[in-house]
Amino acid sequence: MEQVEWSDVQGIVRRGFGWLPQSAFVLLSVADPAKARHWLSRLPLTSGADAGNRDAMTVAVNVAVTFAGLQALGVGGTSPDGFSREFCEGIAPPLHPGDQVSRRSSMLGDVGPNDPHGWRWGGLATGTAPVHILLLVFSASDASSDVDLLTGPEDQTGVAQIERLLGWLPEDKTEHFGFRDGLSQPSITGEGAGSPLHLHQTATGEFLIGYRNERGNLPVSPRLSHDPEFGRNGTYLVLRELEQNVAAFESWLDNAATGHAPRAGMAYREWLAAKMIGRWRNGAPLTRYPDHDQVSDDFGLFDADDGTRSNDFFYHAEDREGFRCPIGSHIRRAWPRDALGSDPERALQQARLHRLLRRGRLFGPLYDRDNRDAPVNAKRRGLYFACMNADIASQFESVQHNWINNPKFSGLADERDPLIGERAGDSCMTVQQSPVNLRLRQLDQFVVTCGGGYFFLPGLRAIQRIAASNG
Ligand code: HEM
């Protein structure tokens, strides 16, 4: 097994810092390249080796850069070599004359309400500054104070703050729609720990440059002149600001359950919600627990460390037709495991090429379900979706395009992810049932994309090389 050089890898690759519940994703632009490089060289960055020992840690700091950021920092002239095309073009490339929407935005479903022209940051809205650097801060108490200590005045640091995206992780790991999140993650083979399940073991090179990937190859590595090793121990990080309309989700469920007697209506409502995600709210997977009665009340309390209960399931052998976990549910689209095709082992091998290391954080206060008119419910809330992958095209973009937003996913017709999919006309989802399927209709736009960026998260030595560039 390849040993990962954790002391040179940034900590966020190894751990989600779940024990540091407050976070700030700080978007910065370079105002003075020489000062900015000096500032970068002095950041107290947390390595993967540090992240393995959580006991004394009260703050963790990582940093990533955009392609425009590398140029603004004066790294490798104007065209460092070997970076992927997606990274160089960015998540929301400018339009060619005469085009209404860029190829990438169309492919990602960033159209209509998700159009980058309306993004708060990272998009094409006039007046928004280009993002150069992303500072990631995870904190035990007050991430904003930690950011103040790390940044300081622009005339000293050479970097200007565009936006401070404050996030958090609830103790019960439940996202705003009310579902336990972060249960299914790949386990990096070079980690040596993590899930022992064969299902989740994924080659290190799917997430880190410099190591073999699932195809047995080394991922394409960025190079600087005189520095072929620049990419080693780095990876690409995708960040998306996804606003969640919880009121719309709740009222869609209310309407869909209308007509069922009150108690039966409540159970039916929860059943519909679970069918959309593929798991019950406490995380129990429908494939293993198709009836709510089978799920013990305390399931969510211990399953996180017990992957065999929450995440050890296959679709091909257990639920080929989708009678338990619908074929178009969020989790089955986002990672179809062994379901695509007639040969499950081969299907799993293929699906392993498209895994994501998810590291999202919530923003905004929780929705008050007991008092729908509560003032807190009018506030913005959502997910700072963050994921890492060594190949943005084959991983994040492929998941978003070929699975989540694919109207013909796995033999379905004209429907997309019920939770986060692009909306077009009457957005539907099929719930497989015998003798006839149920068709859920008029799914609202529950999630809107409000910002995003493609970043490179370098290894620690590579950051010092950026800092040592001479412009
Ligand atoms: C507001 C937006 C989103 C919400 C509320 C959400 C919620 C959830 C929930 C509740 C789960 C089940 C817990 C788990 O299996 O870990 C899940 C799983 C997952 N989601 Fe999302 N998600 C969102 C956006 C996305 C996006 C944009 C992607 C990728 C492009 C994505 C990819 C995944 C993947 C890969 C899984 C794990 C599937 C598996 O391995 O079985 N999600 N999500």
mmCIF file with all atom_site columns, C-alpha atoms and ligand atoms in Angstrom, residues 175-177 179-185 200 240 242-244 277 279 311 313 315 330-332 334-335 337 355-356 358 382-383 385 396 399-400 404 419-420 447, ligand 1:
data_model
loop_
_atom_site.group_PDB
_atom_site.id
_atom_site.type_symbol
_atom_site.label_atom_id
_atom_site.label_alt_id
_atom_site.label_comp_id
_atom_site.label_asym_id
_atom_site.label_entity_id
_atom_site.label_seq_id
_atom_site.pdbx_PDB_ins_code
_atom_site.Cartn_x
_atom_site.Cartn_y
_atom_site.Cartn_z
_atom_site.occupancy
_atom_site.B_iso_or_equiv
_atom_site.pdbx_formal_charge
_atom_site.auth_seq_id
_atom_site.auth_comp_id
_atom_site.auth_asym_id
_atom_site.auth_atom_id
_atom_site.pdbx_PDB_model_num
ATOM   1  C  CA  . GLU A 1 175 ? -28.512 19.497 7.398   1.00 0.00 ? 175 GLU A CA  1
ATOM   2  C  CA  . HIS A 1 176 ? -31.260 22.123 6.980   1.00 0.00 ? 176 HIS A CA  1
ATOM   3  C  CA  . PHE A 1 177 ? -33.852 19.888 5.301   1.00 0.00 ? 177 PHE A CA  1
ATOM   4  C  CA  . PHE A 1 179 ? -31.513 14.801 7.315   1.00 0.00 ? 179 PHE A CA  1
ATOM   5  C  CA  . ARG A 1 180 ? -28.397 13.348 8.820   1.00 0.00 ? 180 ARG A CA  1
ATOM   6  C  CA  . ASP A 1 181 ? -25.556 14.140 6.392   1.00 0.00 ? 181 ASP A CA  1
ATOM   7  C  CA  . GLY A 1 182 ? -21.937 13.140 5.862   1.00 0.00 ? 182 GLY A CA  1
ATOM   8  C  CA  . LEU A 1 183 ? -22.510 9.418  6.432   1.00 0.00 ? 183 LEU A CA  1
ATOM   9  C  CA  . SER A 1 184 ? -21.141 8.052  3.207   1.00 0.00 ? 184 SER A CA  1
ATOM   10 C  CA  . GLN A 1 185 ? -17.540 8.920  2.468   1.00 0.00 ? 185 GLN A CA  1
ATOM   11 C  CA  . HIS A 1 200 ? -15.733 2.405  0.253   1.00 0.00 ? 200 HIS A CA  1
ATOM   12 C  CA  . ARG A 1 240 ? -20.486 25.909 -3.957  1.00 0.00 ? 240 ARG A CA  1
ATOM   13 C  CA  . LEU A 1 242 ? -26.160 26.266 -2.095  1.00 0.00 ? 242 LEU A CA  1
ATOM   14 C  CA  . GLU A 1 243 ? -29.095 28.141 -0.596  1.00 0.00 ? 243 GLU A CA  1
ATOM   15 C  CA  . GLN A 1 244 ? -31.821 25.840 0.735   1.00 0.00 ? 244 GLN A CA  1
ATOM   16 C  CA  . ILE A 1 277 ? -33.149 11.344 -0.218  1.00 0.00 ? 277 ILE A CA  1
ATOM   17 C  CA  . ARG A 1 279 ? -32.380 7.611  3.758   1.00 0.00 ? 279 ARG A CA  1
ATOM   18 C  CA  . ASN A 1 311 ? -23.412 2.616  4.883   1.00 0.00 ? 311 ASN A CA  1
ATOM   19 C  CA  . PHE A 1 313 ? -25.387 -1.626 1.408   1.00 0.00 ? 313 PHE A CA  1
ATOM   20 C  CA  . TYR A 1 315 ? -28.235 -1.733 -4.777  1.00 0.00 ? 315 TYR A CA  1
ATOM   21 C  CA  . HIS A 1 330 ? -30.482 11.850 -4.109  1.00 0.00 ? 330 HIS A CA  1
ATOM   22 C  CA  . ILE A 1 331 ? -28.056 9.280  -2.695  1.00 0.00 ? 331 ILE A CA  1
ATOM   23 C  CA  . ARG A 1 332 ? -28.574 6.762  -5.484  1.00 0.00 ? 332 ARG A CA  1
ATOM   24 C  CA  . ALA A 1 334 ? -24.988 10.959 -6.233  1.00 0.00 ? 334 ALA A CA  1
ATOM   25 C  CA  . TRP A 1 335 ? -23.210 7.608  -5.940  1.00 0.00 ? 335 TRP A CA  1
ATOM   26 C  CA  . ARG A 1 337 ? -22.589 2.079  -6.015  1.00 0.00 ? 337 ARG A CA  1
ATOM   27 C  CA  . ARG A 1 355 ? -16.241 9.556  -5.775  1.00 0.00 ? 355 ARG A CA  1
ATOM   28 C  CA  . LEU A 1 356 ? -16.087 12.810 -3.843  1.00 0.00 ? 356 LEU A CA  1
ATOM   29 C  CA  . ARG A 1 358 ? -17.300 15.867 0.966   1.00 0.00 ? 358 ARG A CA  1
ATOM   30 C  CA  . GLY A 1 382 ? -27.997 26.497 3.142   1.00 0.00 ? 382 GLY A CA  1
ATOM   31 C  CA  . LEU A 1 383 ? -24.911 24.431 2.592   1.00 0.00 ? 383 LEU A CA  1
ATOM   32 C  CA  . PHE A 1 385 ? -20.876 22.355 -0.334  1.00 0.00 ? 385 PHE A CA  1
ATOM   33 C  CA  . PHE A 1 396 ? -17.432 16.570 -9.371  1.00 0.00 ? 396 PHE A CA  1
ATOM   34 C  CA  . VAL A 1 399 ? -21.492 13.465 -10.747 1.00 0.00 ? 399 VAL A CA  1
ATOM   35 C  CA  . GLN A 1 400 ? -23.313 16.744 -11.300 1.00 0.00 ? 400 GLN A CA  1
ATOM   36 C  CA  . ILE A 1 404 ? -27.621 14.373 -10.594 1.00 0.00 ? 404 ILE A CA  1
ATOM   37 C  CA  . LEU A 1 419 ? -33.496 17.633 -3.992  1.00 0.00 ? 419 LEU A CA  1
ATOM   38 C  CA  . ILE A 1 420 ? -30.836 19.567 -5.873  1.00 0.00 ? 420 ILE A CA  1
ATOM   39 C  CA  . VAL A 1 447 ? -31.817 24.504 -3.729  1.00 0.00 ? 447 VAL A CA  1
HETATM 40 C  C1  . HEM B 2 .   ? -28.097 21.615 -0.346  1.00 0.00 ? 1   HEM B C1  1
HETATM 41 C  C2  . HEM B 2 .   ? -27.577 20.641 -1.033  1.00 0.00 ? 1   HEM B C2  1
HETATM 42 C  C3  . HEM B 2 .   ? -27.446 19.221 -0.559  1.00 0.00 ? 1   HEM B C3  1
HETATM 43 C  C4  . HEM B 2 .   ? -28.049 18.577 0.482   1.00 0.00 ? 1   HEM B C4  1
HETATM 44 C  C5  . HEM B 2 .   ? -29.061 19.136 1.470   1.00 0.00 ? 1   HEM B C5  1
HETATM 45 C  C6  . HEM B 2 .   ? -27.548 17.221 0.487   1.00 0.00 ? 1   HEM B C6  1
HETATM 46 C  C7  . HEM B 2 .   ? -27.929 16.252 1.415   1.00 0.00 ? 1   HEM B C7  1
HETATM 47 C  C8  . HEM B 2 .   ? -27.451 14.965 1.441   1.00 0.00 ? 1   HEM B C8  1
HETATM 48 C  C9  . HEM B 2 .   ? -27.835 13.948 2.406   1.00 0.00 ? 1   HEM B C9  1
HETATM 49 C  C10 . HEM B 2 .   ? -28.853 14.151 3.528   1.00 0.00 ? 1   HEM B C10 1
HETATM 50 C  C11 . HEM B 2 .   ? -27.141 12.821 2.125   1.00 0.00 ? 1   HEM B C11 1
HETATM 51 C  C12 . HEM B 2 .   ? -27.227 11.475 2.876   1.00 0.00 ? 1   HEM B C12 1
HETATM 52 C  C13 . HEM B 2 .   ? -26.111 11.309 3.877   1.00 0.00 ? 1   HEM B C13 1
HETATM 53 C  C14 . HEM B 2 .   ? -24.912 10.567 3.352   1.00 0.00 ? 1   HEM B C14 1
HETATM 54 O  O1  . HEM B 2 .   ? -25.072 9.565  2.636   1.00 0.00 ? 1   HEM B O1  1
HETATM 55 O  O2  . HEM B 2 .   ? -23.786 10.977 3.646   1.00 0.00 ? 1   HEM B O2  1
HETATM 56 C  C15 . HEM B 2 .   ? -26.297 13.102 0.978   1.00 0.00 ? 1   HEM B C15 1
HETATM 57 C  C16 . HEM B 2 .   ? -25.419 12.218 0.382   1.00 0.00 ? 1   HEM B C16 1
HETATM 58 C  C17 . HEM B 2 .   ? -24.611 12.524 -0.693  1.00 0.00 ? 1   HEM B C17 1
HETATM 59 N  N1  . HEM B 2 .   ? -24.600 13.692 -1.423  1.00 0.00 ? 1   HEM B N1  1
HETATM 60 FE FE1 . HEM B 2 .   ? -25.710 15.347 -1.044  1.00 0.00 ? 1   HEM B FE1 1
HETATM 61 N  N2  . HEM B 2 .   ? -26.662 17.064 -0.540  1.00 0.00 ? 1   HEM B N2  1
HETATM 62 C  C18 . HEM B 2 .   ? -26.569 18.264 -1.205  1.00 0.00 ? 1   HEM B C18 1
HETATM 63 C  C19 . HEM B 2 .   ? -25.773 18.544 -2.305  1.00 0.00 ? 1   HEM B C19 1
HETATM 64 C  C20 . HEM B 2 .   ? -24.963 17.644 -2.941  1.00 0.00 ? 1   HEM B C20 1
HETATM 65 C  C21 . HEM B 2 .   ? -24.155 17.917 -4.109  1.00 0.00 ? 1   HEM B C21 1
HETATM 66 C  C22 . HEM B 2 .   ? -24.096 19.260 -4.856  1.00 0.00 ? 1   HEM B C22 1
HETATM 67 C  C23 . HEM B 2 .   ? -23.479 16.778 -4.405  1.00 0.00 ? 1   HEM B C23 1
HETATM 68 C  C24 . HEM B 2 .   ? -22.483 16.494 -5.523  1.00 0.00 ? 1   HEM B C24 1
HETATM 69 C  C25 . HEM B 2 .   ? -22.389 17.140 -6.641  1.00 0.00 ? 1   HEM B C25 1
HETATM 70 C  C26 . HEM B 2 .   ? -23.843 15.786 -3.411  1.00 0.00 ? 1   HEM B C26 1
HETATM 71 C  C27 . HEM B 2 .   ? -23.313 14.519 -3.342  1.00 0.00 ? 1   HEM B C27 1
HETATM 72 C  C28 . HEM B 2 .   ? -23.637 13.592 -2.388  1.00 0.00 ? 1   HEM B C28 1
HETATM 73 C  C29 . HEM B 2 .   ? -22.983 12.297 -2.296  1.00 0.00 ? 1   HEM B C29 1
HETATM 74 C  C30 . HEM B 2 .   ? -21.827 11.789 -3.160  1.00 0.00 ? 1   HEM B C30 1
HETATM 75 C  C31 . HEM B 2 .   ? -23.604 11.624 -1.236  1.00 0.00 ? 1   HEM B C31 1
HETATM 76 C  C32 . HEM B 2 .   ? -23.258 10.228 -0.723  1.00 0.00 ? 1   HEM B C32 1
HETATM 77 C  C33 . HEM B 2 .   ? -23.962 9.162  -1.541  1.00 0.00 ? 1   HEM B C33 1
HETATM 78 C  C34 . HEM B 2 .   ? -23.475 7.764  -1.163  1.00 0.00 ? 1   HEM B C34 1
HETATM 79 O  O3  . HEM B 2 .   ? -22.257 7.581  -1.104  1.00 0.00 ? 1   HEM B O3  1
HETATM 80 O  O4  . HEM B 2 .   ? -24.302 6.900  -0.912  1.00 0.00 ? 1   HEM B O4  1
HETATM 81 N  N3  . HEM B 2 .   ? -24.746 16.342 -2.556  1.00 0.00 ? 1   HEM B N3  1
HETATM 82 N  N4  . HEM B 2 .   ? -26.510 14.412 0.576   1.00 0.00 ? 1   HEM B N4  1
#
